[in-house]
Amino acid sequence: MEIRYPVHPEQMKTLDTEGLRGHFLIENLFVPDRISLTYSHIDRTIAGGAIPAREMLPLAGARELGSDFFLQRREMGIINIGGPGTVRAAGEEYLLDSKECLYLGRGLDDVSFASASGGVPAKFYFVSAPAHVSHPPVKISLSQANRLEMGDQLSANKRTIYQLIHPDIMKSCQLVMGITSLAPGSVWNTMPSHTHDRRMEVYLYFELPAEAVVFHLMGEPRETRHLVVRNEQAVISPSWSLHGGAGTQSYSFIWGMAGENQLFTDLDGISLSALR
């Protein structure tokens, strides 16, 4: 498990490109027949990826968690972005097709990942946060999500937001999770930008061709920085940091949030004139 520590806004001003990437970018989430885990001390959030290409992959506990098993005091949301696969938890099996989501609550043991076919393996992405109570597992498809149409083609930010793990859909402790897909010809997301000082966020960018990139914007409004992000890489966004970005073509991303509340609309907008 890779460990990432918080960064103060003043420290961010001193970081070069490699420093920014080392603190905030997760580059190798998906490795065949391995579970990759990155533990952020920002709200103690974990981002992980699993490709069970040849065999089932069990999600074991870790010393960093101080628990007997992974979800002993945690909850997690899982979204499959690969071929069909199965998540097993506490003796139950859940089949997930592409872009289907599964919520697993606190206390579920014996979690593992498997693919329906090794030729087209599943690709499970998950975000986990500490939890204080237990909620039952819930499987959510895009057709069951809260669907929001945002932006317009004139501003190159026409996009669809699918709220999957969300208070209007199901109960969770603090985790909120979903997918945003940009329309063809749109490249900007969350612009004008905003912060939500009460919640951190992790972004997984996907559906990007190999030659395409996203320029992920972060930092304070008057001290902006950027990361060059490629397909299936993730960014840890501190609660104090703005976030937004533009790609060289349209793309999708999975957002997962944890913190003080679950209000999707609890944000502080930043005008374009305030950015530097």
C-alpha atoms as a PDB file:
ATOM      1  CA  MET A   1       0.000   0.000   0.000  1.00  0.00           C
ATOM      2  CA  GLU A   2       1.418   3.360  -1.045  1.00  0.00           C
ATOM      3  CA  ILE A   3       1.091   6.175   1.508  1.00  0.00           C
ATOM      4  CA  ARG A   4       0.449   9.830   0.603  1.00  0.00           C
ATOM      5  CA  TYR A   5       0.616  12.645   3.154  1.00  0.00           C
ATOM      6  CA  PRO A   6      -1.274  15.970   3.185  1.00  0.00           C
ATOM      7  CA  VAL A   7       0.245  19.054   1.577  1.00  0.00           C
ATOM      8  CA  HIS A   8      -0.239  22.588   2.940  1.00  0.00           C
ATOM      9  CA  PRO A   9      -1.163  25.302   0.388  1.00  0.00           C
ATOM     10  CA  GLU A  10       2.102  27.103   1.182  1.00  0.00           C
ATOM     11  CA  GLN A  11       4.071  23.914   0.524  1.00  0.00           C
ATOM     12  CA  MET A  12       2.366  23.419  -2.830  1.00  0.00           C
ATOM     13  CA  LYS A  13       3.825  26.735  -4.034  1.00  0.00           C
ATOM     14  CA  THR A  14       7.319  25.233  -3.698  1.00  0.00           C
ATOM     15  CA  LEU A  15       6.691  21.942  -5.529  1.00  0.00           C
ATOM     16  CA  ASP A  16       8.102  21.299  -8.989  1.00  0.00           C
ATOM     17  CA  THR A  17       6.470  18.986 -11.521  1.00  0.00           C
ATOM     18  CA  GLU A  18       7.835  15.792  -9.991  1.00  0.00           C
ATOM     19  CA  GLY A  19       6.876  16.984  -6.520  1.00  0.00           C
ATOM     20  CA  LEU A  20       3.283  17.638  -7.587  1.00  0.00           C
ATOM     21  CA  ARG A  21       3.036  14.288  -9.316  1.00  0.00           C
ATOM     22  CA  GLY A  22       4.557  12.454  -6.371  1.00  0.00           C
ATOM     23  CA  HIS A  23       2.047  13.899  -3.905  1.00  0.00           C
ATOM     24  CA  PHE A  24      -1.161  13.964  -5.944  1.00  0.00           C
ATOM     25  CA  LEU A  25      -1.013  11.700  -9.026  1.00  0.00           C
ATOM     26  CA  ILE A  26      -1.684   7.947  -8.888  1.00  0.00           C
ATOM     27  CA  GLU A  27      -0.169   6.487 -12.058  1.00  0.00           C
ATOM     28  CA  ASN A  28      -0.291   2.681 -11.783  1.00  0.00           C
ATOM     29  CA  LEU A  29      -3.716   1.733 -10.456  1.00  0.00           C
ATOM     30  CA  PHE A  30      -4.348  -1.127 -12.845  1.00  0.00           C
ATOM     31  CA  VAL A  31      -1.829  -3.957 -12.966  1.00  0.00           C
ATOM     32  CA  PRO A  32      -2.993  -7.419 -14.127  1.00  0.00           C
ATOM     33  CA  ASP A  33      -3.528  -9.911 -11.292  1.00  0.00           C
ATOM     34  CA  ARG A  34      -2.770  -7.390  -8.596  1.00  0.00           C
ATOM     35  CA  ILE A  35      -4.654  -5.042  -6.259  1.00  0.00           C
ATOM     36  CA  SER A  36      -3.044  -1.591  -6.124  1.00  0.00           C
ATOM     37  CA  LEU A  37      -3.811   0.606  -3.102  1.00  0.00           C
ATOM     38  CA  THR A  38      -2.976   4.237  -2.365  1.00  0.00           C
ATOM     39  CA  TYR A  39      -3.726   5.492   1.144  1.00  0.00           C
ATOM     40  CA  SER A  40      -4.149   9.252   1.487  1.00  0.00           C
ATOM     41  CA  HIS A  41      -3.991  10.796   4.939  1.00  0.00           C
ATOM     42  CA  ILE A  42      -6.486  13.380   3.625  1.00  0.00           C
ATOM     43  CA  ASP A  43      -9.662  12.056   5.295  1.00  0.00           C
ATOM     44  CA  ARG A  44      -7.896   8.645   5.366  1.00  0.00           C
ATOM     45  CA  THR A  45      -9.240   7.825   1.913  1.00  0.00           C
ATOM     46  CA  ILE A  46      -7.996   4.842  -0.083  1.00  0.00           C
ATOM     47  CA  ALA A  47      -8.107   4.604  -3.876  1.00  0.00           C
ATOM     48  CA  GLY A  48      -7.548   1.207  -5.423  1.00  0.00           C
ATOM     49  CA  GLY A  49      -7.599  -0.773  -8.640  1.00  0.00           C
ATOM     50  CA  ALA A  50      -7.853  -4.485  -9.410  1.00  0.00           C
ATOM     51  CA  ILE A  51      -7.579  -6.471 -12.651  1.00  0.00           C
ATOM     52  CA  PRO A  52      -8.273 -10.173 -11.928  1.00  0.00           C
ATOM     53  CA  ALA A  53      -6.954 -11.415 -15.282  1.00  0.00           C
ATOM     54  CA  ARG A  54      -6.002 -15.008 -14.451  1.00  0.00           C
ATOM     55  CA  GLU A  55      -7.262 -15.555 -10.919  1.00  0.00           C
ATOM     56  CA  MET A  56      -9.518 -14.226  -8.207  1.00  0.00           C
ATOM     57  CA  LEU A  57      -7.969 -11.404  -6.172  1.00  0.00           C
ATOM     58  CA  PRO A  58      -8.774 -11.215  -2.438  1.00  0.00           C
ATOM     59  CA  LEU A  59      -8.801  -7.810  -0.747  1.00  0.00           C
ATOM     60  CA  ALA A  60      -6.747  -8.401   2.370  1.00  0.00           C
ATOM     61  CA  GLY A  61      -6.358  -6.211   5.411  1.00  0.00           C
ATOM     62  CA  ALA A  62      -3.213  -4.157   5.901  1.00  0.00           C
ATOM     63  CA  ARG A  63      -1.080  -3.026   8.809  1.00  0.00           C
ATOM     64  CA  GLU A  64      -1.774   0.597   7.878  1.00  0.00           C
ATOM     65  CA  LEU A  65      -5.465   0.096   8.686  1.00  0.00           C
ATOM     66  CA  GLY A  66      -4.937  -1.388  12.141  1.00  0.00           C
ATOM     67  CA  SER A  67      -7.858  -3.774  11.579  1.00  0.00           C
ATOM     68  CA  ASP A  68      -8.419  -7.485  11.094  1.00  0.00           C
ATOM     69  CA  PHE A  69      -9.873  -7.084   7.597  1.00  0.00           C
ATOM     70  CA  PHE A  70     -10.216  -4.274   5.071  1.00  0.00           C
ATOM     71  CA  LEU A  71     -13.812  -3.187   5.730  1.00  0.00           C
ATOM     72  CA  GLN A  72     -13.828  -3.767   9.472  1.00  0.00           C
ATOM     73  CA  ARG A  73     -14.177  -0.003  10.028  1.00  0.00           C
ATOM     74  CA  ARG A  74     -14.552   1.199   6.444  1.00  0.00           C
ATOM     75  CA  GLU A  75     -17.008   1.504   3.576  1.00  0.00           C
ATOM     76  CA  MET A  76     -16.195   1.393  -0.131  1.00  0.00           C
ATOM     77  CA  GLY A  77     -17.621   2.093  -3.564  1.00  0.00           C
ATOM     78  CA  ILE A  78     -16.572  -0.029  -6.551  1.00  0.00           C
ATOM     79  CA  ILE A  79     -17.074   0.811 -10.235  1.00  0.00           C
ATOM     80  CA  ASN A  80     -16.124  -1.611 -13.001  1.00  0.00           C
ATOM     81  CA  ILE A  81     -14.636   0.005 -16.136  1.00  0.00           C
ATOM     82  CA  GLY A  82     -13.619  -3.234 -17.851  1.00  0.00           C
ATOM     83  CA  GLY A  83     -15.278  -6.474 -18.928  1.00  0.00           C
ATOM     84  CA  PRO A  84     -17.923  -8.229 -16.806  1.00  0.00           C
ATOM     85  CA  GLY A  85     -16.744  -9.306 -13.380  1.00  0.00           C
ATOM     86  CA  THR A  86     -17.838 -10.410  -9.941  1.00  0.00           C
ATOM     87  CA  VAL A  87     -17.275  -8.939  -6.509  1.00  0.00           C
ATOM     88  CA  ARG A  88     -17.662 -11.364  -3.621  1.00  0.00           C
ATOM     89  CA  ALA A  89     -18.355 -10.027  -0.121  1.00  0.00           C
ATOM     90  CA  ALA A  90     -19.409 -11.914   3.022  1.00  0.00           C
ATOM     91  CA  GLY A  91     -20.446 -14.946   0.981  1.00  0.00           C
ATOM     92  CA  GLU A  92     -22.553 -13.023  -1.560  1.00  0.00           C
ATOM     93  CA  GLU A  93     -21.633 -12.448  -5.198  1.00  0.00           C
ATOM     94  CA  TYR A  94     -22.406  -9.315  -7.208  1.00  0.00           C
ATOM     95  CA  LEU A  95     -22.035  -9.277 -11.003  1.00  0.00           C
ATOM     96  CA  LEU A  96     -20.866  -5.911 -12.336  1.00  0.00           C
ATOM     97  CA  ASP A  97     -20.923  -5.004 -16.008  1.00  0.00           C
ATOM     98  CA  SER A  98     -19.072  -1.981 -17.337  1.00  0.00           C
ATOM     99  CA  LYS A  99     -19.853   1.248 -15.428  1.00  0.00           C
ATOM    100  CA  GLU A 100     -21.969  -0.546 -12.827  1.00  0.00           C
ATOM    101  CA  CYS A 101     -21.336   0.368  -9.196  1.00  0.00           C
ATOM    102  CA  LEU A 102     -21.400  -1.579  -5.945  1.00  0.00           C
ATOM    103  CA  TYR A 103     -21.469  -0.103  -2.444  1.00  0.00           C
ATOM    104  CA  LEU A 104     -20.094  -2.230   0.401  1.00  0.00           C
ATOM    105  CA  GLY A 105     -20.652  -1.098   3.974  1.00  0.00           C
ATOM    106  CA  ARG A 106     -18.677  -1.387   7.157  1.00  0.00           C
ATOM    107  CA  GLY A 107     -18.107  -4.855   8.568  1.00  0.00           C
ATOM    108  CA  LEU A 108     -18.200  -6.987   5.401  1.00  0.00           C
ATOM    109  CA  ASP A 109     -15.396  -9.540   5.338  1.00  0.00           C
ATOM    110  CA  ASP A 110     -14.059 -11.832   2.629  1.00  0.00           C
ATOM    111  CA  VAL A 111     -14.042  -9.325  -0.256  1.00  0.00           C
ATOM    112  CA  SER A 112     -12.581 -10.532  -3.556  1.00  0.00           C
ATOM    113  CA  PHE A 113     -12.613  -9.666  -7.260  1.00  0.00           C
ATOM    114  CA  ALA A 114     -12.965 -11.977 -10.288  1.00  0.00           C
ATOM    115  CA  SER A 115     -13.467 -11.640 -14.046  1.00  0.00           C
ATOM    116  CA  ALA A 116     -16.064 -13.427 -16.141  1.00  0.00           C
ATOM    117  CA  SER A 117     -13.432 -13.868 -18.874  1.00  0.00           C
ATOM    118  CA  GLY A 118      -9.672 -13.619 -18.707  1.00  0.00           C
ATOM    119  CA  GLY A 119      -9.662 -12.494 -22.344  1.00  0.00           C
ATOM    120  CA  VAL A 120     -11.601  -9.327 -21.456  1.00  0.00           C
ATOM    121  CA  PRO A 121     -10.944  -8.967 -17.714  1.00  0.00           C
ATOM    122  CA  ALA A 122     -12.878  -6.760 -15.363  1.00  0.00           C
ATOM    123  CA  LYS A 123     -11.207  -3.595 -14.210  1.00  0.00           C
ATOM    124  CA  PHE A 124     -12.419  -2.611 -10.749  1.00  0.00           C
ATOM    125  CA  TYR A 125     -11.787   0.873  -9.400  1.00  0.00           C
ATOM    126  CA  PHE A 126     -12.718   1.602  -5.800  1.00  0.00           C
ATOM    127  CA  VAL A 127     -12.648   4.362  -3.200  1.00  0.00           C
ATOM    128  CA  SER A 128     -12.847   3.602   0.519  1.00  0.00           C
ATOM    129  CA  ALA A 129     -13.341   5.869   3.544  1.00  0.00           C
ATOM    130  CA  PRO A 130     -13.726   5.310   7.304  1.00  0.00           C
ATOM    131  CA  ALA A 131     -17.298   4.504   8.400  1.00  0.00           C
ATOM    132  CA  HIS A 132     -19.017   4.762  11.781  1.00  0.00           C
ATOM    133  CA  VAL A 133     -22.098   2.601  11.086  1.00  0.00           C
ATOM    134  CA  SER A 134     -22.961  -0.280   8.767  1.00  0.00           C
ATOM    135  CA  HIS A 135     -25.165   0.045   5.699  1.00  0.00           C
ATOM    136  CA  PRO A 136     -26.238  -2.862   3.455  1.00  0.00           C
ATOM    137  CA  PRO A 137     -24.644  -3.542   0.059  1.00  0.00           C
ATOM    138  CA  VAL A 138     -26.296  -1.838  -2.917  1.00  0.00           C
ATOM    139  CA  LYS A 139     -25.674  -2.390  -6.627  1.00  0.00           C
ATOM    140  CA  ILE A 140     -26.376   0.648  -8.823  1.00  0.00           C
ATOM    141  CA  SER A 141     -26.468   0.864 -12.620  1.00  0.00           C
ATOM    142  CA  LEU A 142     -26.326   4.034 -14.718  1.00  0.00           C
ATOM    143  CA  SER A 143     -30.073   3.714 -15.352  1.00  0.00           C
ATOM    144  CA  GLN A 144     -30.682   3.978 -11.579  1.00  0.00           C
ATOM    145  CA  ALA A 145     -28.386   6.980 -11.072  1.00  0.00           C
ATOM    146  CA  ASN A 146     -29.391  10.585 -10.558  1.00  0.00           C
ATOM    147  CA  ARG A 147     -28.630  11.999 -13.999  1.00  0.00           C
ATOM    148  CA  LEU A 148     -27.697  15.669 -14.382  1.00  0.00           C
ATOM    149  CA  GLU A 149     -27.110  17.379 -17.723  1.00  0.00           C
ATOM    150  CA  MET A 150     -24.613  20.207 -17.303  1.00  0.00           C
ATOM    151  CA  GLY A 151     -22.809  22.783 -19.451  1.00  0.00           C
ATOM    152  CA  ASP A 152     -23.189  23.485 -23.161  1.00  0.00           C
ATOM    153  CA  GLN A 153     -21.377  22.899 -26.429  1.00  0.00           C
ATOM    154  CA  LEU A 154     -20.596  26.594 -26.873  1.00  0.00           C
ATOM    155  CA  SER A 155     -18.359  26.472 -23.762  1.00  0.00           C
ATOM    156  CA  ALA A 156     -17.012  23.014 -24.676  1.00  0.00           C
ATOM    157  CA  ASN A 157     -18.209  21.631 -21.327  1.00  0.00           C
ATOM    158  CA  LYS A 158     -21.404  19.728 -22.149  1.00  0.00           C
ATOM    159  CA  ARG A 159     -21.375  16.752 -19.804  1.00  0.00           C
ATOM    160  CA  THR A 160     -23.561  14.200 -18.055  1.00  0.00           C
ATOM    161  CA  ILE A 161     -23.152  13.548 -14.341  1.00  0.00           C
ATOM    162  CA  TYR A 162     -24.288  10.191 -12.958  1.00  0.00           C
ATOM    163  CA  GLN A 163     -24.679  10.293  -9.162  1.00  0.00           C
ATOM    164  CA  LEU A 164     -24.366   6.663  -8.038  1.00  0.00           C
ATOM    165  CA  ILE A 165     -23.477   6.551  -4.341  1.00  0.00           C
ATOM    166  CA  HIS A 166     -25.572   9.516  -3.276  1.00  0.00           C
ATOM    167  CA  PRO A 167     -28.106  10.236  -0.479  1.00  0.00           C
ATOM    168  CA  ASP A 168     -30.979  10.300  -3.000  1.00  0.00           C
ATOM    169  CA  ILE A 169     -30.075   6.785  -4.158  1.00  0.00           C
ATOM    170  CA  MET A 170     -28.939   4.939  -1.035  1.00  0.00           C
ATOM    171  CA  LYS A 171     -27.371   5.326   2.396  1.00  0.00           C
ATOM    172  CA  SER A 172     -23.655   5.570   3.069  1.00  0.00           C
ATOM    173  CA  CYS A 173     -21.679   7.077   5.938  1.00  0.00           C
ATOM    174  CA  GLN A 174     -19.609   9.726   4.158  1.00  0.00           C
ATOM    175  CA  LEU A 175     -18.739   8.324   0.739  1.00  0.00           C
ATOM    176  CA  VAL A 176     -20.235   9.943  -2.378  1.00  0.00           C
ATOM    177  CA  MET A 177     -19.324   8.597  -5.807  1.00  0.00           C
ATOM    178  CA  GLY A 178     -20.292   8.845  -9.458  1.00  0.00           C
ATOM    179  CA  ILE A 179     -19.269   9.227 -13.098  1.00  0.00           C
ATOM    180  CA  THR A 180     -19.034  12.304 -15.311  1.00  0.00           C
ATOM    181  CA  SER A 181     -18.908  11.826 -19.100  1.00  0.00           C
ATOM    182  CA  LEU A 182     -18.159  14.665 -21.494  1.00  0.00           C
ATOM    183  CA  ALA A 183     -20.022  14.892 -24.788  1.00  0.00           C
ATOM    184  CA  PRO A 184     -18.034  14.571 -28.049  1.00  0.00           C
ATOM    185  CA  GLY A 185     -16.365  17.896 -28.756  1.00  0.00           C
ATOM    186  CA  SER A 186     -16.405  18.977 -25.108  1.00  0.00           C
ATOM    187  CA  VAL A 187     -13.161  19.017 -23.137  1.00  0.00           C
ATOM    188  CA  TRP A 188     -13.652  21.233 -20.054  1.00  0.00           C
ATOM    189  CA  ASN A 189     -14.925  19.917 -16.744  1.00  0.00           C
ATOM    190  CA  THR A 190     -15.948  21.994 -13.731  1.00  0.00           C
ATOM    191  CA  MET A 191     -15.181  25.365 -15.266  1.00  0.00           C
ATOM    192  CA  PRO A 192     -15.744  27.941 -13.871  1.00  0.00           C
ATOM    193  CA  SER A 193     -14.110  26.031 -11.090  1.00  0.00           C
ATOM    194  CA  HIS A 194     -14.945  25.616  -7.417  1.00  0.00           C
ATOM    195  CA  THR A 195     -13.741  24.220  -4.111  1.00  0.00           C
ATOM    196  CA  HIS A 196     -15.641  22.297  -1.474  1.00  0.00           C
ATOM    197  CA  ASP A 197     -13.676  22.999   1.659  1.00  0.00           C
ATOM    198  CA  ARG A 198     -15.524  20.346   3.662  1.00  0.00           C
ATOM    199  CA  ARG A 199     -14.749  17.405   1.357  1.00  0.00           C
ATOM    200  CA  MET A 200     -11.736  15.965  -0.411  1.00  0.00           C
ATOM    201  CA  GLU A 201     -12.061  14.276  -3.788  1.00  0.00           C
ATOM    202  CA  VAL A 202     -10.306  11.642  -5.867  1.00  0.00           C
ATOM    203  CA  TYR A 203     -10.651  11.644  -9.662  1.00  0.00           C
ATOM    204  CA  LEU A 204     -10.028   8.684 -11.965  1.00  0.00           C
ATOM    205  CA  TYR A 205      -9.782   9.767 -15.605  1.00  0.00           C
ATOM    206  CA  PHE A 206     -10.692   7.106 -18.174  1.00  0.00           C
ATOM    207  CA  GLU A 207     -11.954   6.570 -21.727  1.00  0.00           C
ATOM    208  CA  LEU A 208      -8.936   8.494 -23.006  1.00  0.00           C
ATOM    209  CA  PRO A 209      -7.008   7.194 -26.048  1.00  0.00           C
ATOM    210  CA  ALA A 210      -3.332   6.473 -25.460  1.00  0.00           C
ATOM    211  CA  GLU A 211      -2.208   9.677 -27.180  1.00  0.00           C
ATOM    212  CA  ALA A 212      -4.674  11.946 -25.295  1.00  0.00           C
ATOM    213  CA  VAL A 213      -4.138  13.737 -21.971  1.00  0.00           C
ATOM    214  CA  VAL A 214      -6.097  15.790 -19.459  1.00  0.00           C
ATOM    215  CA  PHE A 215      -4.607  18.902 -17.875  1.00  0.00           C
ATOM    216  CA  HIS A 216      -5.969  18.671 -14.316  1.00  0.00           C
ATOM    217  CA  LEU A 217      -6.038  22.065 -12.588  1.00  0.00           C
ATOM    218  CA  MET A 218      -5.476  22.366  -8.849  1.00  0.00           C
ATOM    219  CA  GLY A 219      -4.080  24.653  -6.162  1.00  0.00           C
ATOM    220  CA  GLU A 220      -5.408  27.894  -4.723  1.00  0.00           C
ATOM    221  CA  PRO A 221      -7.280  30.223  -7.113  1.00  0.00           C
ATOM    222  CA  ARG A 222      -4.414  32.707  -7.282  1.00  0.00           C
ATOM    223  CA  GLU A 223      -1.691  30.025  -7.244  1.00  0.00           C
ATOM    224  CA  THR A 224      -2.953  27.441  -9.748  1.00  0.00           C
ATOM    225  CA  ARG A 225      -0.948  24.383 -10.740  1.00  0.00           C
ATOM    226  CA  HIS A 226      -1.608  21.564 -13.180  1.00  0.00           C
ATOM    227  CA  LEU A 227      -0.962  17.866 -13.650  1.00  0.00           C
ATOM    228  CA  VAL A 228      -0.750  16.107 -17.019  1.00  0.00           C
ATOM    229  CA  VAL A 229      -2.931  13.019 -16.549  1.00  0.00           C
ATOM    230  CA  ARG A 230      -3.238  10.010 -18.857  1.00  0.00           C
ATOM    231  CA  ASN A 231      -5.831   7.291 -19.248  1.00  0.00           C
ATOM    232  CA  GLU A 232      -6.772   5.433 -16.058  1.00  0.00           C
ATOM    233  CA  GLN A 233      -4.675   7.604 -13.781  1.00  0.00           C
ATOM    234  CA  ALA A 234      -6.111   9.249 -10.676  1.00  0.00           C
ATOM    235  CA  VAL A 235      -5.629  12.565  -8.872  1.00  0.00           C
ATOM    236  CA  ILE A 236      -5.968  13.230  -5.129  1.00  0.00           C
ATOM    237  CA  SER A 237      -7.579  16.640  -4.653  1.00  0.00           C
ATOM    238  CA  PRO A 238      -7.320  18.274  -1.180  1.00  0.00           C
ATOM    239  CA  SER A 239     -10.450  19.983   0.129  1.00  0.00           C
ATOM    240  CA  TRP A 240      -8.793  23.427  -0.064  1.00  0.00           C
ATOM    241  CA  SER A 241      -7.793  22.998  -3.706  1.00  0.00           C
ATOM    242  CA  LEU A 242      -9.819  24.039  -6.716  1.00  0.00           C
ATOM    243  CA  HIS A 243     -10.300  21.350  -9.317  1.00  0.00           C
ATOM    244  CA  GLY A 244     -11.137  21.346 -12.972  1.00  0.00           C
ATOM    245  CA  GLY A 245      -9.402  20.610 -16.182  1.00  0.00           C
ATOM    246  CA  ALA A 246      -9.347  20.288 -19.930  1.00  0.00           C
ATOM    247  CA  GLY A 247      -8.501  17.366 -22.170  1.00  0.00           C
ATOM    248  CA  THR A 248      -7.148  17.109 -25.667  1.00  0.00           C
ATOM    249  CA  GLN A 249     -10.480  15.406 -26.457  1.00  0.00           C
ATOM    250  CA  SER A 250     -13.593  14.284 -24.582  1.00  0.00           C
ATOM    251  CA  TYR A 251     -13.212  11.809 -21.716  1.00  0.00           C
ATOM    252  CA  SER A 252     -14.920  10.467 -18.589  1.00  0.00           C
ATOM    253  CA  PHE A 253     -13.942  10.473 -14.942  1.00  0.00           C
ATOM    254  CA  ILE A 254     -15.043   8.820 -11.727  1.00  0.00           C
ATOM    255  CA  TRP A 255     -15.278  11.119  -8.730  1.00  0.00           C
ATOM    256  CA  GLY A 256     -15.264   9.934  -5.133  1.00  0.00           C
ATOM    257  CA  MET A 257     -15.667  12.285  -2.170  1.00  0.00           C
ATOM    258  CA  ALA A 258     -15.326  11.985   1.601  1.00  0.00           C
ATOM    259  CA  GLY A 259     -15.456  14.525   4.402  1.00  0.00           C
ATOM    260  CA  GLU A 260     -17.846  16.492   6.573  1.00  0.00           C
ATOM    261  CA  ASN A 261     -21.017  16.110   4.502  1.00  0.00           C
ATOM    262  CA  GLN A 262     -22.562  14.515   1.414  1.00  0.00           C
ATOM    263  CA  LEU A 263     -24.126  17.604  -0.142  1.00  0.00           C
ATOM    264  CA  PHE A 264     -23.220  17.644  -3.821  1.00  0.00           C
ATOM    265  CA  THR A 265     -24.190  21.333  -3.993  1.00  0.00           C
ATOM    266  CA  ASP A 266     -22.015  22.371  -1.028  1.00  0.00           C
ATOM    267  CA  LEU A 267     -19.337  24.179  -2.974  1.00  0.00           C
ATOM    268  CA  ASP A 268     -17.749  27.599  -3.291  1.00  0.00           C
ATOM    269  CA  GLY A 269     -17.598  28.905  -6.841  1.00  0.00           C
ATOM    270  CA  ILE A 270     -14.532  30.670  -8.233  1.00  0.00           C
ATOM    271  CA  SER A 271     -14.940  33.231 -10.978  1.00  0.00           C
ATOM    272  CA  LEU A 272     -12.619  33.099 -13.968  1.00  0.00           C
ATOM    273  CA  SER A 273     -11.397  36.588 -13.102  1.00  0.00           C
ATOM    274  CA  ALA A 274     -10.037  35.278  -9.766  1.00  0.00           C
ATOM    275  CA  LEU A 275      -7.768  32.661 -11.349  1.00  0.00           C
ATOM    276  CA  ARG A 276      -4.047  33.115 -11.782  1.00  0.00           C
END
